[in-house]
Structure formats: C-alpha cells, structure tokens
Short mmCIF file of C-alpha atoms in Angstrom, two decimals:
data_model
loop_
_atom_site.label_atom_id
_atom_site.label_comp_id
_atom_site.label_asym_id
_atom_site.label_seq_id
_atom_site.Cartn_x
_atom_site.Cartn_y
_atom_site.Cartn_z
CA UNK Z 1218 21.93 45.28 -34.49
CA UNK Z 1219 20.94 42.49 -36.89
CA UNK Z 1220 24.13 40.63 -36.02
CA UNK Z 1221 23.41 40.79 -32.26
CA UNK Z 1222 19.83 39.62 -32.87
CA UNK Z 1223 21.13 36.74 -34.99
CA UNK Z 1224 23.60 35.69 -32.30
CA UNK Z 1225 20.93 35.82 -29.59
CA UNK Z 1226 18.58 33.75 -31.74
CA UNK Z 1227 21.29 31.14 -32.34
CA UNK Z 1228 22.04 30.93 -28.61
CA UNK Z 1229 18.36 30.49 -27.78
CA UNK Z 1230 17.98 27.72 -30.38
CA UNK Z 1231 21.12 25.93 -29.16
CA UNK Z 1232 20.01 26.25 -25.54
CA UNK Z 1233 16.56 24.84 -26.23
CA UNK Z 1234 17.98 21.91 -28.22
CA UNK Z 1235 20.39 21.05 -25.42
CA UNK Z 1236 17.64 21.11 -22.78
CA UNK Z 1237 15.85 18.26 -24.58
CA UNK Z 1238 18.98 16.09 -24.56
CA UNK Z 1239 17.98 14.46 -21.25
CA UNK Z 1240 14.89 13.04 -22.96
CA UNK Z 1241 16.73 11.42 -25.89
CA UNK Z 1242 20.09 10.33 -24.47
CA UNK Z 1243 19.39 7.38 -22.17
CA UNK Z 1244 20.25 3.68 -21.73
CA UNK Z 1245 16.99 2.65 -20.05
CA UNK Z 1246 13.67 4.45 -19.81
CA UNK Z 1247 10.45 3.72 -17.98
CA UNK Z 1248 7.40 5.85 -18.62
CA UNK Z 1249 3.73 5.87 -17.72
CA UNK Z 1250 1.21 8.20 -19.32
CA UNK Z 1251 -2.45 8.67 -20.03
CA UNK Z 1252 -5.64 7.92 -18.18
CA UNK Z 1253 -8.89 9.76 -17.63
CA UNK Z 1254 -7.04 12.11 -15.30
CA UNK Z 1255 -3.75 12.24 -17.23
CA UNK Z 1256 -0.53 11.22 -15.52
CA UNK Z 1257 2.94 11.60 -17.03
CA UNK Z 1258 5.80 9.79 -15.30
CA UNK Z 1259 9.28 9.31 -16.76
CA UNK Z 1260 12.43 7.68 -15.47
CA UNK Z 1261 15.46 8.00 -17.74
CA UNK Z 1262 18.74 6.27 -16.83
CA UNK Z 1263 22.08 6.99 -18.48
CA UNK Z 1264 24.96 5.14 -16.82
CA UNK Z 1265 24.49 5.78 -13.11
CA UNK Z 1266 22.60 9.06 -13.61
CA UNK Z 1267 18.81 9.14 -13.55
CA UNK Z 1268 16.27 11.83 -14.36
CA UNK Z 1269 12.77 11.42 -12.92
CA UNK Z 1270 9.74 13.53 -13.67
CA UNK Z 1271 6.09 13.22 -12.67
CA UNK Z 1272 3.13 15.37 -13.55
CA UNK Z 1273 -0.47 14.61 -12.67
CA UNK Z 1274 -3.01 14.51 -9.87
CA UNK Z 1275 -2.24 18.17 -9.20
CA UNK Z 1276 1.43 17.40 -8.48
CA UNK Z 1277 4.64 18.02 -10.33
CA UNK Z 1278 8.10 16.57 -9.48
CA UNK Z 1279 11.50 16.64 -11.13
CA UNK Z 1280 14.56 15.06 -9.63
CA UNK Z 1281 17.99 13.89 -10.74
CA UNK Z 1282 19.72 11.19 -8.72
CA UNK Z 1283 22.45 8.56 -8.87
CA UNK Z 1284 21.37 4.95 -9.36
CA UNK Z 1285 23.38 2.53 -7.21
CA UNK Z 1286 25.10 -0.33 -9.04
CA UNK Z 1287 23.02 -2.89 -7.12
CA UNK Z 1288 19.79 -1.27 -8.35
CA UNK Z 1289 21.02 -1.31 -11.95
CA UNK Z 1290 21.97 -4.97 -11.53
CA UNK Z 1291 18.52 -5.70 -10.11
CA UNK Z 1292 16.82 -4.04 -13.10
CA UNK Z 1293 19.00 -5.97 -15.58
CA UNK Z 1294 18.42 -9.22 -13.69
CA UNK Z 1295 14.65 -8.63 -13.62
CA UNK Z 1296 14.59 -7.86 -17.35
CA UNK Z 1297 16.56 -11.04 -18.12
CA UNK Z 1298 14.70 -13.32 -15.71
CA UNK Z 1299 11.33 -12.18 -17.10
CA UNK Z 1300 12.35 -12.53 -20.77
CA UNK Z 1301 11.84 -8.84 -21.57
CA UNK Z 1302 12.73 -9.27 -25.23
CA UNK Z 1303 10.23 -12.13 -25.67
CA UNK Z 1304 7.22 -10.38 -24.13
CA UNK Z 1305 4.47 -10.14 -26.72
CA UNK Z 1306 2.22 -7.12 -26.96
CA UNK Z 1307 -1.46 -7.57 -27.72
CA UNK Z 1308 -2.92 -5.28 -30.36
CA UNK Z 1309 -6.40 -4.77 -28.92
CA UNK Z 1310 -7.61 -1.21 -28.66
CA UNK Z 1311 -7.69 0.01 -25.06
CA UNK Z 1312 -8.74 3.56 -24.31
CA UNK Z 1313 -8.40 5.82 -21.30
CA UNK Z 1314 -5.95 3.80 -19.27
CA UNK Z 1315 -2.45 4.60 -18.08
CA UNK Z 1316 0.00 2.86 -20.39
CA UNK Z 1317 3.51 1.89 -19.42
CA UNK Z 1318 6.54 1.71 -21.73
CA UNK Z 1319 10.01 0.31 -21.12
CA UNK Z 1320 12.88 1.03 -23.54
CA UNK Z 1321 16.34 -0.49 -23.24
CA UNK Z 1322 18.92 0.89 -25.67
CA UNK Z 1323 21.95 -1.21 -24.76
CA UNK Z 1324 22.86 -4.57 -23.32
CA UNK Z 1325 21.43 -8.06 -23.72
CA UNK Z 1326 17.87 -6.87 -23.06
CA UNK Z 1327 17.83 -4.22 -25.78
CA UNK Z 1328 14.29 -3.58 -26.95
CA UNK Z 1329 11.09 -1.65 -26.45
CA UNK Z 1330 7.79 -2.84 -25.00
CA UNK Z 1331 4.54 -1.15 -24.06
CA UNK Z 1332 1.21 -2.18 -22.62
CA UNK Z 1333 -0.62 0.60 -24.50
CA UNK Z 1334 -2.65 -2.08 -26.26
CA UNK Z 1335 -2.13 -4.69 -23.53
CA UNK Z 1336 0.26 -7.58 -22.99
CA UNK Z 1337 -0.56 -11.11 -24.13
CA UNK Z 1338 -1.93 -13.17 -21.20
CA UNK Z 1339 1.07 -15.55 -21.08
CA UNK Z 1340 3.42 -12.60 -20.43
CA UNK Z 1341 1.39 -10.44 -18.01
CA UNK Z 1342 3.18 -11.77 -14.90
CA UNK Z 1343 6.57 -11.08 -16.52
CA UNK Z 1344 5.46 -7.55 -17.43
CA UNK Z 1345 4.18 -6.92 -13.90
CA UNK Z 1346 7.50 -8.11 -12.41
CA UNK Z 1347 9.42 -5.72 -14.67
CA UNK Z 1348 7.21 -2.70 -13.99
CA UNK Z 1349 7.31 -3.44 -10.24
CA UNK Z 1350 11.12 -3.38 -10.33
CA UNK Z 1351 11.05 0.11 -11.86
CA UNK Z 1352 8.46 1.34 -9.37
CA UNK Z 1353 10.61 0.01 -6.52
CA UNK Z 1354 13.63 1.89 -7.92
CA UNK Z 1355 11.55 5.08 -8.06
CA UNK Z 1356 10.09 4.60 -4.59
CA UNK Z 1357 13.55 3.99 -3.07
CA UNK Z 1358 15.30 6.93 -4.72
CA UNK Z 1359 12.83 9.74 -5.40
CA UNK Z 1360 11.96 12.15 -2.60
CA UNK Z 1361 8.48 13.47 -3.34
CA UNK Z 1362 7.40 16.68 -1.64
#
C-alpha cells in the first residue's frame, strides 16, 4: 500500500511540474498585470507556438495558437527598429497601474524590459510601438468568448 501511495505521489508531483513548463519555456513573452482592478495577461511564444491567457474584469481566457512567420518577423522587426535592448527603465515608484513586461530569450533583441516603474521619456514612443505590436498580434489571433 505504501508503495502504491508513493508511486501516486510521484506521478502527481511530476504532472504538476510539467504543467508549469509552458510558463518557463518560451522564446518571447509579453505580460501585463496589476491595477486597481487586477488584470493578468500573458502571451508566451516558443517557436511558432503561442500560449495566451487572460484573467480580469470578470473574464478568463486561455488559448493556444500558431503564430504565422510574418507575425514573428513583424515582432522581431518592431523590437529591432525601436531599439528594444537600449530602452531605459525609470526607477520611480508607481503604484496601482497595469505594468507591462517584455522578455526575449533568444535572437539579436535578447533582453527584458518592464514599465513597472515607468520608461524614460526619450524611450516612451519606442516602448509604445513595441507593446502595440504585441497587442496587435493578440487581437489578430486570439478568439475571445
């Protein structure tokens, strides 16, 4: 009986570890979270596969989809054209706003940026262009109920 219980426990632990893999194994991620009425939005891209989740405003979505090559190229081009790696984050304290983070784990634009504290004024237009490209990708590919 102890052996069966041990095997079941091991399977449960392995299953729960594997279910979190989607959140750690990605090439590009875009996430928004926070606010007075909290919103949690995540877009994780690995190769041509994307995982999208949204929770907030009384709604909850989860969807997996394929990202077309042209959309991936557009994201990469937008990151490069707007000097993603050179964007400077401000370190002011900002409370109760929705912050956005972009993480790129491979390629020429590898890096991580967030507007949790704000973006320096000289780079705000670049940051807006980048976040708009991700929102466009979401709007074109995610079917919300």
